[in-house]
CSV table of C-alpha atoms in Angstrom, one decimal:
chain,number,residue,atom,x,y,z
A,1,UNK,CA,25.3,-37.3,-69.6
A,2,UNK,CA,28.4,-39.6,-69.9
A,3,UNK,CA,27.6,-40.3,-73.4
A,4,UNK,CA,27.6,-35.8,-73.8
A,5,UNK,CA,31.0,-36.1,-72.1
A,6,UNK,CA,32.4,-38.6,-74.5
A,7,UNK,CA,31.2,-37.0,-77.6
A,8,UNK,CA,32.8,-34.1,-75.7
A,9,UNK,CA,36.5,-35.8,-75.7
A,10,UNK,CA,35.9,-36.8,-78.9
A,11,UNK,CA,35.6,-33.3,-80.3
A,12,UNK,CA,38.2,-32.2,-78.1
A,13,UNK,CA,41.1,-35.0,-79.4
A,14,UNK,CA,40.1,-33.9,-83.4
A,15,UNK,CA,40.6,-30.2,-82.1
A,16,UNK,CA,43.7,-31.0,-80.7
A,17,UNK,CA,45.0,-33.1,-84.1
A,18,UNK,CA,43.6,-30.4,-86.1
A,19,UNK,CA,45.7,-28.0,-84.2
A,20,UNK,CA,48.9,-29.7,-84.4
A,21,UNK,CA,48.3,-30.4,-88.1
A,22,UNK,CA,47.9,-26.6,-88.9
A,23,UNK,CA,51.5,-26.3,-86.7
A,24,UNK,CA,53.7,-26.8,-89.8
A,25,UNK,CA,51.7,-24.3,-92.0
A,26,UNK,CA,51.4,-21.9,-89.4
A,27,UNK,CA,54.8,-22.0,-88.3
A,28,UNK,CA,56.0,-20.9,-91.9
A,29,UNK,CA,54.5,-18.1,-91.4
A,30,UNK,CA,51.0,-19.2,-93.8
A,31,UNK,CA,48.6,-16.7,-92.9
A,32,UNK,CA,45.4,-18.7,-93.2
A,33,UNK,CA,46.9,-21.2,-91.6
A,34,UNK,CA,47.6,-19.1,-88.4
A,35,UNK,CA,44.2,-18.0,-88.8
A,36,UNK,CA,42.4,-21.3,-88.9
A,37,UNK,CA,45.1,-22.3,-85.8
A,38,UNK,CA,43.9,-19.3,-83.7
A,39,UNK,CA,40.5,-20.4,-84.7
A,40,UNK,CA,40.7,-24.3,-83.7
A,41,UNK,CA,42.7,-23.0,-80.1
A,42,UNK,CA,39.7,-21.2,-79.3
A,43,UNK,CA,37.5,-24.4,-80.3
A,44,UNK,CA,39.2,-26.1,-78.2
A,45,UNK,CA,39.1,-23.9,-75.0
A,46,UNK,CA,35.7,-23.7,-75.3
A,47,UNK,CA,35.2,-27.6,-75.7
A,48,UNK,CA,37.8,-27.8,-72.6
A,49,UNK,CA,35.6,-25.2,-70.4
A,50,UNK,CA,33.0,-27.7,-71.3
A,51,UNK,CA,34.1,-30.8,-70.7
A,52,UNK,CA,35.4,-29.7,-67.2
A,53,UNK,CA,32.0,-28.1,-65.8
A,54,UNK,CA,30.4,-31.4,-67.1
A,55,UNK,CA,33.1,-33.4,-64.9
A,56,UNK,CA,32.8,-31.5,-62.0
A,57,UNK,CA,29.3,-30.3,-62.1
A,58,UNK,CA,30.3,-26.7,-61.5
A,59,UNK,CA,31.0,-23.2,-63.6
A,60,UNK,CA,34.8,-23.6,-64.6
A,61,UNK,CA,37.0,-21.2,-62.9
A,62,UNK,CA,34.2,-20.3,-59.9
A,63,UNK,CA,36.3,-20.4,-56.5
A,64,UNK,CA,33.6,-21.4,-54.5
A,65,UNK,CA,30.1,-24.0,-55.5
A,66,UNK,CA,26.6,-22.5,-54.5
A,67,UNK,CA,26.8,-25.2,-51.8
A,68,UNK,CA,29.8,-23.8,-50.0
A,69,UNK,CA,28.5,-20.2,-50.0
A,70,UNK,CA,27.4,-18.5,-46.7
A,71,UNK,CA,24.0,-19.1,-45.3
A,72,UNK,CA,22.5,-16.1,-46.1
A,73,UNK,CA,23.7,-15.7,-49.4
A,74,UNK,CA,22.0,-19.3,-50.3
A,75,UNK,CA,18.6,-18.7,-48.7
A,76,UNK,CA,15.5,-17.8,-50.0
A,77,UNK,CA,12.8,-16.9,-47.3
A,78,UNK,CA,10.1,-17.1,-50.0
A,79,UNK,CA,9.9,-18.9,-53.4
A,80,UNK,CA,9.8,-16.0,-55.8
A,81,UNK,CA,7.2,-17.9,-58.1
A,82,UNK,CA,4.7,-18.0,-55.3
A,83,UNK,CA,5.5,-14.4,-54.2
A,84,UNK,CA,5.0,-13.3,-57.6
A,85,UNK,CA,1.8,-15.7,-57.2
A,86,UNK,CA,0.9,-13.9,-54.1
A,87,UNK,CA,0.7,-10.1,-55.5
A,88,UNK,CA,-0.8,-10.5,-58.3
A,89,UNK,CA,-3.9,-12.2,-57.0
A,90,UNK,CA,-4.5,-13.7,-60.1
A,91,UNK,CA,-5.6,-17.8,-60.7
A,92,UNK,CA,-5.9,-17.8,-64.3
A,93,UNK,CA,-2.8,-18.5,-66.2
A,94,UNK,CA,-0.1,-18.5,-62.9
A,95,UNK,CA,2.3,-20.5,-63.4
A,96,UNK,CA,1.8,-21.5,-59.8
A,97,UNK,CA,-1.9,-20.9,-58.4
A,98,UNK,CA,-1.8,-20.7,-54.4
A,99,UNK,CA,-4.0,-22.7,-51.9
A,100,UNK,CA,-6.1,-20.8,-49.5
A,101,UNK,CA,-3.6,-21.7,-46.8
A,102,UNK,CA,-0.6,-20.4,-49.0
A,103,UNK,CA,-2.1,-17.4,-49.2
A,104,UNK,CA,-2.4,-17.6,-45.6
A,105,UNK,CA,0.7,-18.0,-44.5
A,106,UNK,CA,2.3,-15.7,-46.5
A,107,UNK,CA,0.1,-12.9,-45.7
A,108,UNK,CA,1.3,-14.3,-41.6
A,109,UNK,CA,4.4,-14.1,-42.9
A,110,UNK,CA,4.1,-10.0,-44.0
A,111,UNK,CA,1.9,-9.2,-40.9
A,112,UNK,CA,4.5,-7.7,-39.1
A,113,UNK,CA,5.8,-5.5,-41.8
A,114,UNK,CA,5.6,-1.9,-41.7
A,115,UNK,CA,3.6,-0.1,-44.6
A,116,UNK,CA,6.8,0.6,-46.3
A,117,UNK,CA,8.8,-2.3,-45.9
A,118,UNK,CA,5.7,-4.3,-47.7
A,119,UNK,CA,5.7,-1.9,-50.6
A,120,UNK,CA,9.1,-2.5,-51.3
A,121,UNK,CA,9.1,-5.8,-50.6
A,122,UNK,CA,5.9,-6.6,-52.6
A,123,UNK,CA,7.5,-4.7,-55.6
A,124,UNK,CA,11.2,-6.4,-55.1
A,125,UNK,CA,10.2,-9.9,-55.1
A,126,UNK,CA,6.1,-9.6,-56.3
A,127,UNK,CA,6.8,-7.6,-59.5
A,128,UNK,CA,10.5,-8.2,-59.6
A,129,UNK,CA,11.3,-4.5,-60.0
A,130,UNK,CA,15.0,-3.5,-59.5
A,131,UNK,CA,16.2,-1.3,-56.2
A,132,UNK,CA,16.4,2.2,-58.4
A,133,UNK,CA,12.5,1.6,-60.1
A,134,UNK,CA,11.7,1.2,-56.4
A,135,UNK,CA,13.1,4.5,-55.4
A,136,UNK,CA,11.5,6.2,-58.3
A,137,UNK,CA,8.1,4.9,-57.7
A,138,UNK,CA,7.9,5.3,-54.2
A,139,UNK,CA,10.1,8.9,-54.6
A,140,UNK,CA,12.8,7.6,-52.4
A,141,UNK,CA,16.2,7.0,-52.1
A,142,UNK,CA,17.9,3.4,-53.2
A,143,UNK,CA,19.6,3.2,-50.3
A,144,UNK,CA,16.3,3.7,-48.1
A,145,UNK,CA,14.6,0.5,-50.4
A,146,UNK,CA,17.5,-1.4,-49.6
A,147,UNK,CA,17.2,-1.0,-45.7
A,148,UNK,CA,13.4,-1.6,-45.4
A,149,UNK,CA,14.3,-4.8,-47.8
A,150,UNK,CA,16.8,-5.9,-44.9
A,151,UNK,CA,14.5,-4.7,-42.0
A,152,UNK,CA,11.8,-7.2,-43.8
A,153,UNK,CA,13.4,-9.9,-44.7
A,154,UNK,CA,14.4,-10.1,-40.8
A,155,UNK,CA,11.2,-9.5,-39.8
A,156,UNK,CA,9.8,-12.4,-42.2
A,157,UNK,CA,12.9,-14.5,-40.9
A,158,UNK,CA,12.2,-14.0,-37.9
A,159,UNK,CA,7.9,-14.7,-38.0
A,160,UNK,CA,9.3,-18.4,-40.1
A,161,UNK,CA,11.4,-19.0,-37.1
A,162,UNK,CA,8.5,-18.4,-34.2
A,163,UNK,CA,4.9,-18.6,-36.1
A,164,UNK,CA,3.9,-22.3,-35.9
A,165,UNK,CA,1.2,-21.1,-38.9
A,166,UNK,CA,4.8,-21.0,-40.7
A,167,UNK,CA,6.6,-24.0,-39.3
A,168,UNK,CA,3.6,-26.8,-40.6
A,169,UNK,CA,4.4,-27.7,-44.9
């Protein structure tokens, strides 16, 4: 990685000497130069943009890191690979095959989840359909798949919390 950030500066100190070599031309009013100028500035924004996520370890210009976010928009209650797992049923090929007790679990997990809630919740984060397919398939409204989505992700919260099946790895 520090040898990525090097090569990094590197680029971005020939950019810059570039740049200030074209300053003459373009300053003339040498169209091709200003051209090739424009060019190299956005060369070296990019290579700047760059450099700084690979310093910090973050998206440039984000306000706040994934680790400073609130709790609830950082938590999964499920790993979507083993949900996905989970509907489909299917051992041959998954990318992640579940263990009897898996499969356990999160079927204790969904037990307390009304008909509806585990349709939409089996198709949000099972087949990874969006809110509006939802509502089309089950012929209701987006607003409706998003409440029985909150309702059971409480609800699933809340079993993770209070079920010791849930609480042992």
């Amino acid at each position: 990685m520090h040898d990525l950030l090097r090569e990094y500066k590197e680029t971005w100190k020939g950019l810059n000497a570039a740049y200030e070599a074209l300053r003459a031309s373009a300053e003339v009013g040498n169209e091709e130069a200003m051209a090739e100028r424009q060019l190299i500035g956005e060369m070296r924004g990019e290579v700047e943009w760059i450099i700084e996520w690979l310093e910090t370890g973050r998206r440039p210009g984000n306000r706040r890191g994934i680790e400073r976010r609130a709790a609830y928009e950082r938590e999964k209650l499920m790993d979507p690979v083993r949900m996905q797992a989970f509907v489909a049923r299917s051992t041959a090929g998954s990318p992640c095959n579940l263990t009897e007790w898996q499969r356990f679990q999160l079927e204790e997990a969904m037990c307390t989840l009304s008909t509806r809630e585990r349709e939409c919740y089996e198709l949000h984060y099972g087949m990874c359909f969006s809110l509006g397919e939802i509502a089309n398939l089950l012929q209701i409204k987006k607003g409706s798949v998003q409440s029985y989505l909150k309702s059971a992700d409480a609800k699933i919260k809340e079993m993770k919390l209070n079920s010791l099946f849930l609480s042992a790895g």
